[in-house]
mmCIF file of C-alpha atoms in Angstrom:
data_model
loop_
_atom_site.group_PDB
_atom_site.id
_atom_site.type_symbol
_atom_site.label_atom_id
_atom_site.label_comp_id
_atom_site.label_asym_id
_atom_site.label_seq_id
_atom_site.Cartn_x
_atom_site.Cartn_y
_atom_site.Cartn_z
ATOM 1 C CA MET A 254 0.002 -0.003 0.002
ATOM 2 C CA LYS A 255 2.949 2.385 0.754
ATOM 3 C CA ARG A 256 4.403 1.779 -2.722
ATOM 4 C CA MET A 257 1.003 2.350 -4.275
ATOM 5 C CA THR A 258 0.648 5.740 -2.424
ATOM 6 C CA GLU A 259 4.194 6.748 -3.628
ATOM 7 C CA GLY A 260 3.308 5.782 -7.130
ATOM 8 C CA LEU A 261 0.247 7.932 -6.996
ATOM 9 C CA LYS A 262 2.313 10.842 -5.711
ATOM 10 C CA THR A 263 4.415 10.576 -8.843
ATOM 11 C CA PHE A 264 1.313 11.522 -10.791
ATOM 12 C CA GLY A 265 0.472 14.283 -8.373
ATOM 13 C CA ILE A 266 -2.185 12.389 -6.569
ATOM 14 C CA ASN A 267 -2.602 12.201 -2.791
ATOM 15 C CA GLY A 268 -3.040 8.480 -2.285
ATOM 16 C CA ARG A 269 -4.904 8.614 1.011
ATOM 17 C CA ALA A 270 -7.337 11.352 -0.100
ATOM 18 C CA PHE A 271 -7.803 9.644 -3.426
ATOM 19 C CA GLY A 272 -8.650 6.340 -1.688
ATOM 20 C CA LYS A 273 -11.219 7.994 0.531
ATOM 21 C CA ARG A 274 -12.947 9.710 -2.383
ATOM 22 C CA LEU A 275 -12.915 6.486 -4.414
ATOM 23 C CA TRP A 276 -14.455 4.661 -1.526
ATOM 24 C CA ALA A 277 -17.073 7.434 -1.081
ATOM 25 C CA HIS A 278 -18.029 7.060 -4.711
ATOM 26 C CA ARG A 279 -20.795 4.533 -5.085
ATOM 27 C CA GLN A 280 -19.658 3.154 -8.481
ATOM 28 C CA GLY A 281 -16.041 3.229 -7.281
ATOM 29 C CA ARG A 282 -16.749 1.384 -4.122
ATOM 30 C CA ILE A 283 -18.474 -1.399 -6.036
ATOM 31 C CA GLY A 284 -15.664 -1.711 -8.493
ATOM 32 C CA LEU A 285 -13.018 -1.626 -5.787
ATOM 33 C CA ILE A 286 -14.780 -4.329 -3.680
ATOM 34 C CA LEU A 287 -15.019 -6.590 -6.741
ATOM 35 C CA VAL A 288 -11.433 -6.074 -7.712
ATOM 36 C CA LEU A 289 -10.197 -6.677 -4.256
ATOM 37 C CA LEU A 290 -12.356 -9.810 -4.135
ATOM 38 C CA LEU A 291 -10.842 -11.082 -7.418
ATOM 39 C CA VAL A 292 -7.370 -10.317 -6.127
ATOM 40 C CA VAL A 293 -7.987 -12.370 -2.880
ATOM 41 C CA ILE A 294 -9.320 -15.236 -4.959
ATOM 42 C CA ALA A 295 -6.316 -15.181 -7.275
ATOM 43 C CA VAL A 296 -3.763 -15.018 -4.400
ATOM 44 C CA PHE A 297 -5.435 -17.688 -2.232
ATOM 45 C CA ALA A 298 -6.676 -19.931 -5.080
ATOM 46 C CA PRO A 299 -5.041 -23.047 -3.527
ATOM 47 C CA LEU A 300 -6.835 -22.448 -0.205
ATOM 48 C CA ILE A 301 -10.260 -21.685 -1.794
ATOM 49 C CA ALA A 302 -10.439 -24.283 -4.559
ATOM 50 C CA PRO A 303 -11.551 -27.739 -3.187
ATOM 51 C CA TYR A 304 -9.338 -29.490 -5.839
ATOM 52 C CA ASP A 305 -6.150 -28.812 -7.746
ATOM 53 C CA PRO A 306 -7.160 -28.762 -11.461
ATOM 54 C CA TYR A 307 -3.558 -29.131 -12.448
ATOM 55 C CA ASP A 308 -3.307 -32.425 -10.459
ATOM 56 C CA VAL A 309 -4.307 -35.393 -12.765
ATOM 57 C CA THR A 310 -4.905 -37.492 -9.581
ATOM 58 C CA GLN A 311 -7.631 -35.174 -8.395
ATOM 59 C CA ARG A 312 -10.009 -35.665 -11.372
ATOM 60 C CA ALA A 313 -13.361 -37.395 -11.269
ATOM 61 C CA ASP A 314 -15.517 -38.778 -13.978
ATOM 62 C CA LYS A 315 -16.145 -36.671 -16.954
ATOM 63 C CA GLY A 316 -19.237 -34.517 -17.352
ATOM 64 C CA LEU A 317 -20.607 -34.899 -13.717
ATOM 65 C CA SER A 318 -23.520 -32.580 -12.818
ATOM 66 C CA PRO A 319 -23.275 -30.038 -10.000
ATOM 67 C CA SER A 320 -23.279 -31.623 -6.496
ATOM 68 C CA LEU A 321 -22.011 -31.048 -3.021
ATOM 69 C CA GLU A 322 -18.760 -32.757 -3.994
ATOM 70 C CA HIS A 323 -18.367 -30.791 -7.203
ATOM 71 C CA LEU A 324 -20.229 -27.499 -6.938
ATOM 72 C CA LEU A 325 -20.173 -26.783 -10.665
ATOM 73 C CA GLY A 326 -19.782 -30.362 -11.787
ATOM 74 C CA THR A 327 -16.800 -31.625 -13.857
ATOM 75 C CA SER A 328 -15.575 -30.856 -17.318
ATOM 76 C CA ILE A 329 -16.621 -33.046 -20.154
ATOM 77 C CA THR A 330 -13.203 -33.322 -21.711
ATOM 78 C CA THR A 331 -10.938 -33.953 -18.768
ATOM 79 C CA GLY A 332 -13.066 -34.524 -15.670
ATOM 80 C CA GLN A 333 -11.566 -31.465 -13.845
ATOM 81 C CA ASP A 334 -13.598 -29.790 -11.154
ATOM 82 C CA VAL A 335 -15.231 -26.741 -12.848
ATOM 83 C CA PHE A 336 -15.403 -24.614 -9.714
ATOM 84 C CA SER A 337 -11.651 -25.228 -9.050
ATOM 85 C CA MET A 338 -10.854 -24.276 -12.625
ATOM 86 C CA LEU A 339 -12.909 -21.154 -12.198
ATOM 87 C CA ILE A 340 -10.862 -20.194 -9.143
ATOM 88 C CA TYR A 341 -7.536 -20.826 -10.663
ATOM 89 C CA GLY A 342 -8.547 -19.102 -13.901
ATOM 90 C CA THR A 343 -8.826 -15.875 -12.016
ATOM 91 C CA ARG A 344 -5.006 -15.873 -11.704
ATOM 92 C CA VAL A 345 -4.479 -15.831 -15.476
ATOM 93 C CA SER A 346 -7.182 -13.461 -16.438
ATOM 94 C CA LEU A 347 -6.488 -10.931 -13.649
ATOM 95 C CA GLY A 348 -2.751 -11.148 -14.010
ATOM 96 C CA VAL A 349 -2.713 -10.634 -17.748
ATOM 97 C CA GLY A 350 -5.214 -7.782 -17.512
ATOM 98 C CA ILE A 351 -3.462 -5.901 -14.715
ATOM 99 C CA LEU A 352 0.139 -6.377 -15.958
ATOM 100 C CA THR A 353 -0.821 -5.337 -19.492
ATOM 101 C CA GLY A 354 -2.854 -2.349 -18.291
ATOM 102 C CA LEU A 355 0.175 -1.046 -16.156
ATOM 103 C CA ALA A 356 2.640 -1.660 -19.005
ATOM 104 C CA ILE A 357 0.477 0.166 -21.523
ATOM 105 C CA ALA A 358 -0.047 3.081 -19.113
ATOM 106 C CA VAL A 359 3.717 3.488 -18.560
ATOM 107 C CA LEU A 360 4.728 3.139 -22.261
ATOM 108 C CA GLY A 361 1.781 5.155 -23.681
ATOM 109 C CA SER A 362 2.093 8.035 -21.187
ATOM 110 C CA VAL A 363 5.905 8.374 -21.457
ATOM 111 C CA LEU A 364 5.804 8.302 -25.290
ATOM 112 C CA GLY A 365 2.892 10.652 -25.341
ATOM 113 C CA VAL A 366 4.478 13.152 -22.994
ATOM 114 C CA ALA A 367 7.768 13.000 -24.983
ATOM 115 C CA ALA A 368 5.980 13.477 -28.319
ATOM 116 C CA GLY A 369 3.914 16.448 -27.022
ATOM 117 C CA TYR A 370 6.596 18.231 -25.038
ATOM 118 C CA LEU A 371 9.706 17.685 -27.145
ATOM 119 C CA GLY A 372 8.005 18.150 -30.465
ATOM 120 C CA GLY A 373 10.070 18.316 -33.626
ATOM 121 C CA ILE A 374 11.581 15.162 -34.953
ATOM 122 C CA VAL A 375 10.596 13.218 -31.841
ATOM 123 C CA ASP A 376 7.004 14.041 -32.251
ATOM 124 C CA MET A 377 7.013 13.260 -35.954
ATOM 125 C CA LEU A 378 8.707 9.884 -35.553
ATOM 126 C CA LEU A 379 6.478 8.749 -32.673
ATOM 127 C CA MET A 380 3.297 9.809 -34.355
ATOM 128 C CA ARG A 381 4.300 8.161 -37.643
ATOM 129 C CA LEU A 382 5.066 5.024 -35.639
ATOM 130 C CA VAL A 383 1.544 5.267 -34.187
ATOM 131 C CA ASP A 384 0.084 5.572 -37.686
ATOM 132 C CA ILE A 385 1.956 2.474 -38.846
ATOM 133 C CA MET A 386 0.945 0.427 -35.802
ATOM 134 C CA ILE A 387 -2.715 1.287 -36.225
ATOM 135 C CA VAL A 388 -2.920 0.003 -39.749
ATOM 136 C CA ILE A 389 -1.179 -3.317 -38.985
ATOM 137 C CA PRO A 390 -3.582 -6.352 -38.969
ATOM 138 C CA THR A 391 -3.061 -7.270 -35.341
ATOM 139 C CA LEU A 392 -4.762 -10.644 -35.056
ATOM 140 C CA PRO A 393 -2.905 -12.254 -37.957
ATOM 141 C CA LEU A 394 0.351 -10.916 -36.598
ATOM 142 C CA THR A 395 -0.430 -12.112 -33.145
ATOM 143 C CA ILE A 396 -0.960 -15.648 -34.541
ATOM 144 C CA VAL A 397 2.366 -15.439 -36.255
ATOM 145 C CA ILE A 398 4.251 -14.080 -33.157
ATOM 146 C CA THR A 399 2.739 -16.780 -30.803
ATOM 147 C CA ASN A 400 3.578 -19.487 -33.263
ATOM 148 C CA ILE A 401 7.185 -18.281 -33.453
ATOM 149 C CA PHE A 402 7.872 -17.396 -29.798
ATOM 150 C CA GLY A 403 5.438 -19.652 -28.122
ATOM 151 C CA HIS A 404 2.028 -19.366 -26.400
ATOM 152 C CA SER A 405 3.263 -18.276 -23.010
ATOM 153 C CA TYR A 406 1.484 -15.507 -21.307
ATOM 154 C CA VAL A 407 4.647 -13.404 -21.292
ATOM 155 C CA VAL A 408 4.579 -13.408 -25.143
ATOM 156 C CA ILE A 409 0.882 -12.601 -25.030
ATOM 157 C CA VAL A 410 1.304 -9.662 -22.646
ATOM 158 C CA ILE A 411 4.158 -8.291 -24.817
ATOM 159 C CA VAL A 412 1.856 -8.590 -27.900
ATOM 160 C CA PHE A 413 -0.972 -6.811 -26.057
ATOM 161 C CA VAL A 414 1.298 -4.008 -25.015
ATOM 162 C CA LEU A 415 2.882 -3.788 -28.497
ATOM 163 C CA PHE A 416 -0.504 -3.106 -30.051
ATOM 164 C CA GLY A 417 -2.210 -1.323 -27.212
ATOM 165 C CA TRP A 418 -0.231 1.877 -26.322
ATOM 166 C CA GLN A 419 -1.001 3.877 -29.458
ATOM 167 C CA SER A 420 -4.359 5.339 -28.449
ATOM 168 C CA LEU A 421 -3.212 6.417 -25.018
ATOM 169 C CA SER A 422 -0.093 8.095 -26.349
ATOM 170 C CA ARG A 423 -2.271 10.113 -28.862
ATOM 171 C CA VAL A 424 -4.610 11.249 -26.112
ATOM 172 C CA VAL A 425 -1.806 12.154 -23.731
ATOM 173 C CA ARG A 426 0.098 14.002 -26.523
ATOM 174 C CA SER A 427 -2.995 16.160 -27.289
ATOM 175 C CA GLN A 428 -3.294 17.068 -23.682
ATOM 176 C CA VAL A 429 0.445 17.823 -23.336
ATOM 177 C CA LEU A 430 0.299 20.230 -26.269
ATOM 178 C CA LEU A 431 -2.028 22.347 -24.121
ATOM 179 C CA LEU A 432 -0.095 21.958 -20.858
ATOM 180 C CA LYS A 433 3.313 22.762 -22.301
ATOM 181 C CA ASN A 434 2.313 26.441 -22.689
ATOM 182 C CA SER A 435 0.880 26.740 -19.280
ATOM 183 C CA ASP A 436 2.270 29.340 -16.798
ATOM 184 C CA TYR A 437 3.701 26.774 -14.285
ATOM 185 C CA VAL A 438 5.523 24.907 -16.963
ATOM 186 C CA LYS A 439 7.015 28.123 -18.335
ATOM 187 C CA ALA A 440 7.977 29.138 -14.886
ATOM 188 C CA ALA A 441 9.792 25.887 -14.229
ATOM 189 C CA GLU A 442 11.668 26.248 -17.548
ATOM 190 C CA LEU A 443 12.712 29.783 -16.698
ATOM 191 C CA ALA A 444 13.956 28.607 -13.325
ATOM 192 C CA GLY A 445 16.391 26.319 -15.106
ATOM 193 C CA ALA A 446 14.544 23.005 -14.825
ATOM 194 C CA GLY A 447 15.687 20.388 -17.362
ATOM 195 C CA LYS A 448 13.312 18.908 -19.915
ATOM 196 C CA ARG A 449 13.183 15.537 -18.100
ATOM 197 C CA TYR A 450 12.356 17.135 -14.848
ATOM 198 C CA VAL A 451 9.576 19.231 -16.423
ATOM 199 C CA MET A 452 8.191 16.173 -18.270
ATOM 200 C CA PHE A 453 7.871 13.981 -15.160
ATOM 201 C CA ARG A 454 7.320 16.515 -12.472
ATOM 202 C CA HIS A 455 5.016 19.017 -14.137
ATOM 203 C CA ILE A 456 3.611 17.569 -17.384
ATOM 204 C CA LEU A 457 3.000 14.029 -16.363
ATOM 205 C CA PRO A 458 0.865 14.929 -13.243
ATOM 206 C CA GLY A 459 -1.252 17.051 -15.498
ATOM 207 C CA VAL A 460 -2.384 14.118 -17.511
ATOM 208 C CA SER A 461 -2.646 11.747 -14.569
ATOM 209 C CA HIS A 462 -6.459 11.484 -14.771
ATOM 210 C CA LEU A 463 -6.202 10.234 -18.327
ATOM 211 C CA VAL A 464 -3.495 7.715 -17.519
ATOM 212 C CA VAL A 465 -5.178 6.237 -14.371
ATOM 213 C CA MET A 466 -8.546 6.013 -15.907
ATOM 214 C CA ASN A 467 -7.241 4.431 -19.097
ATOM 215 C CA THR A 468 -5.366 1.852 -17.108
ATOM 216 C CA ALA A 469 -8.552 0.654 -15.426
ATOM 217 C CA LEU A 470 -10.526 0.515 -18.639
ATOM 218 C CA THR A 471 -7.628 -1.080 -20.508
ATOM 219 C CA CYS A 472 -7.488 -3.877 -17.924
ATOM 220 C CA ALA A 473 -11.127 -4.646 -18.700
ATOM 221 C CA GLY A 474 -10.522 -4.694 -22.440
ATOM 222 C CA ILE A 475 -7.415 -6.832 -22.195
ATOM 223 C CA MET A 476 -9.230 -9.453 -20.105
ATOM 224 C CA ILE A 477 -11.823 -9.777 -22.841
ATOM 225 C CA ALA A 478 -9.120 -10.059 -25.410
ATOM 226 C CA GLU A 479 -7.240 -12.693 -23.424
ATOM 227 C CA ALA A 480 -10.397 -14.697 -23.143
ATOM 228 C CA GLY A 481 -10.924 -14.412 -26.912
ATOM 229 C CA LEU A 482 -7.346 -15.477 -27.684
ATOM 230 C CA SER A 483 -7.565 -18.436 -25.297
ATOM 231 C CA PHE A 484 -10.852 -19.465 -26.888
ATOM 232 C CA LEU A 485 -9.194 -19.465 -30.277
ATOM 233 C CA GLY A 486 -6.420 -21.644 -28.945
ATOM 234 C CA LEU A 487 -3.729 -18.908 -28.935
ATOM 235 C CA GLY A 488 -3.286 -18.948 -25.177
ATOM 236 C CA ASN A 489 -0.999 -21.101 -23.054
ATOM 237 C CA PRO A 490 -2.412 -24.643 -23.406
ATOM 238 C CA THR A 491 -0.877 -25.742 -20.098
ATOM 239 C CA ALA A 492 -2.579 -22.935 -18.069
ATOM 240 C CA ILE A 493 -6.195 -22.650 -16.940
ATOM 241 C CA SER A 494 -7.986 -19.487 -17.958
ATOM 242 C CA TRP A 495 -11.614 -18.489 -18.335
ATOM 243 C CA GLY A 496 -11.205 -18.343 -22.147
ATOM 244 C CA LYS A 497 -9.741 -21.861 -22.211
ATOM 245 C CA MET A 498 -12.662 -23.093 -20.073
ATOM 246 C CA LEU A 499 -15.098 -21.692 -22.671
ATOM 247 C CA ALA A 500 -13.016 -23.280 -25.464
ATOM 248 C CA ASP A 501 -13.064 -26.759 -23.783
ATOM 249 C CA ALA A 502 -16.847 -26.439 -23.084
ATOM 250 C CA GLN A 503 -17.411 -25.613 -26.718
ATOM 251 C CA SER A 504 -15.251 -28.345 -28.145
ATOM 252 C CA GLY A 505 -16.750 -30.833 -25.783
ATOM 253 C CA GLY A 506 -20.332 -30.016 -26.701
ATOM 254 C CA SER A 507 -21.470 -28.748 -23.287
ATOM 255 C CA MET A 508 -24.655 -27.154 -24.747
ATOM 256 C CA LEU A 509 -25.397 -30.247 -26.777
ATOM 257 C CA PHE A 510 -25.320 -32.348 -23.560
ATOM 258 C CA GLY A 511 -27.073 -29.711 -21.502
ATOM 259 C CA HIS A 512 -24.072 -28.842 -19.301
ATOM 260 C CA TRP A 513 -24.715 -25.132 -19.526
ATOM 261 C CA TRP A 514 -22.969 -24.420 -16.169
ATOM 262 C CA THR A 515 -19.584 -25.141 -17.700
ATOM 263 C CA ILE A 516 -20.219 -22.141 -19.985
ATOM 264 C CA LEU A 517 -21.996 -19.923 -17.544
ATOM 265 C CA ALA A 518 -19.341 -20.115 -14.836
ATOM 266 C CA PRO A 519 -16.384 -18.626 -16.832
ATOM 267 C CA GLY A 520 -18.835 -16.232 -18.534
ATOM 268 C CA ILE A 521 -19.934 -14.789 -15.208
ATOM 269 C CA GLY A 522 -16.252 -14.547 -14.150
ATOM 270 C CA ILE A 523 -15.384 -12.563 -17.267
ATOM 271 C CA PHE A 524 -18.463 -10.358 -16.796
ATOM 272 C CA LEU A 525 -17.735 -9.478 -13.155
ATOM 273 C CA SER A 526 -14.131 -8.732 -13.707
ATOM 274 C CA VAL A 527 -14.739 -6.487 -16.684
ATOM 275 C CA PHE A 528 -17.662 -4.845 -14.873
ATOM 276 C CA ALA A 529 -15.441 -4.162 -11.850
ATOM 277 C CA PHE A 530 -12.669 -2.420 -13.778
ATOM 278 C CA MET A 531 -15.230 -0.399 -15.791
ATOM 279 C CA ARG A 532 -16.778 0.882 -12.621
ATOM 280 C CA LEU A 533 -13.311 1.770 -11.221
ATOM 281 C CA GLY A 534 -12.365 3.512 -14.567
ATOM 282 C CA LEU A 535 -15.544 5.634 -14.685
ATOM 283 C CA ALA A 536 -15.292 6.503 -10.970
ATOM 284 C CA ILE A 537 -11.650 7.569 -11.301
ATOM 285 C CA GLU A 538 -12.583 9.737 -14.174
ATOM 286 C CA GLU A 539 -15.218 11.592 -12.198
ATOM 287 C CA ILE A 540 -12.888 11.964 -9.184
ATOM 288 C CA LEU A 541 -9.762 13.163 -10.898
ATOM 289 C CA ASN A 542 -11.547 15.262 -13.554
ATOM 290 C CA PRO A 543 -14.839 16.483 -12.040
ATOM 291 C CA LYS A 544 -15.349 18.890 -15.053
ATOM 292 C CA MET A 545 -15.923 15.991 -17.410
ATOM 293 C CA LYS A 546 -19.483 14.988 -17.945
ATOM 294 C CA ARG A 547 -20.656 11.753 -16.560
ATOM 295 C CA GLY A 548 -21.531 10.437 -20.002
ATOM 296 C CA SER A 549 -17.925 11.077 -21.318
ATOM 297 C CA GLY A 550 -16.745 7.981 -19.431
ATOM 298 C CA VAL A 551 -19.259 5.864 -21.236
ATOM 299 C CA ARG A 552 -17.924 7.041 -24.595
ATOM 300 C CA VAL A 553 -14.298 6.329 -23.504
ATOM 301 C CA MET A 554 -15.319 2.869 -22.229
ATOM 302 C CA ALA A 555 -17.097 2.162 -25.544
ATOM 303 C CA LYS A 556 -13.995 3.230 -27.428
ATOM 304 C CA GLN A 557 -11.711 1.094 -25.391
ATOM 305 C CA LEU A 558 -13.842 -1.996 -25.804
ATOM 306 C CA ASN A 559 -14.515 -1.380 -29.458
ATOM 307 C CA LYS A 560 -10.925 -1.429 -30.694
ATOM 308 C CA ARG A 561 -10.140 -3.066 -34.009
ATOM 309 C CA TYR A 562 -8.112 -5.728 -32.156
ATOM 310 C CA LEU A 563 -11.133 -6.886 -30.130
ATOM 311 C CA GLU A 564 -13.351 -6.775 -33.260
ATOM 312 C CA GLU A 565 -10.966 -9.099 -35.078
ATOM 313 C CA VAL A 566 -10.947 -11.457 -32.128
ATOM 314 C CA PHE A 567 -14.701 -11.648 -31.888
ATOM 315 C CA GLN A 568 -15.040 -12.025 -35.721
ATOM 316 C CA SER A 569 -12.628 -14.972 -35.576
ATOM 317 C CA MET A 570 -14.678 -16.454 -32.705
ATOM 318 C CA ASN A 571 -17.843 -16.165 -34.798
ATOM 319 C CA ASP A 572 -16.073 -17.622 -37.851
ATOM 320 C CA ALA A 573 -14.842 -20.565 -35.697
ATOM 321 C CA GLY A 574 -18.325 -21.184 -34.353
ATOM 322 C CA ALA A 575 -19.859 -21.040 -37.832
ATOM 323 C CA GLY A 576 -17.197 -23.468 -39.109
ATOM 324 C CA GLY A 577 -18.038 -25.848 -36.275
ATOM 325 C CA THR A 578 -21.713 -25.762 -37.084
ATOM 326 C CA GLU A 579 -21.110 -26.472 -40.777
ATOM 327 C CA ASN A 580 -18.946 -29.437 -39.885
ATOM 328 C CA GLU A 581 -21.631 -30.926 -37.716
#
């Protein structure tokens, strides 16, 4: 908690006061409670889950219905306890979402501040790089990268960061172009402050509300994207995630045999986690930038969850489902 408070101070935010305002905000309190609950589940998964889904000796018959012994039954394909898989899957989904969100926040904000404040050749090169990255077909390239470097979640996080920082850097740059001509920035420059000091001590705190809000919303979008990639078979095949649970349920014909709970369980997990980070993002926006309209957060949220990358993932999921129906 102390490190988190110091990190917020870097952005010019009083950690203790911010925490109180976030808890007093109804939507923020809901999101914070849900996120903390997910974190507790992820950290203490071995203590909460009744079985170890990675242990082949703790598997029962395949396709069992929910009971006191197996609260959500067992999977059709492997006989793993679905409730235990749901608990352990929190680690992957939450870990990928938070790590990617923080990495995108750091990279996008630093490059955006550098482009806006330094200008000139730096601004031109960074913005042309953004233009190039935006037009690259991300899903096919993701398939190629994962096939070359493996399907580990380290590779997946790197891919998400590689294609996820552009929008934040553009937004931050546009804000920095306004802040660089403000009186307090000019005063710091006249006092002899270096460019690096001005960028990180004066400019970056001025765009803190954009960075913090974007981080929360990005975590939600990345968790959906990770579930989509795992559903397509691009995730780590040795790890349990909510997307992989959905893929196993679909390939095993859960709906055909009436085992709807194997699909509903990971679906609810994805919904609650995304809902929690959305609530946090919208609450942070209103707290750090009260002048913004309440509806503006909804537009930002829709923009974050409507990126071309997610559209390609969902289109591929639909194509895969259509192909499976034709084969049947």
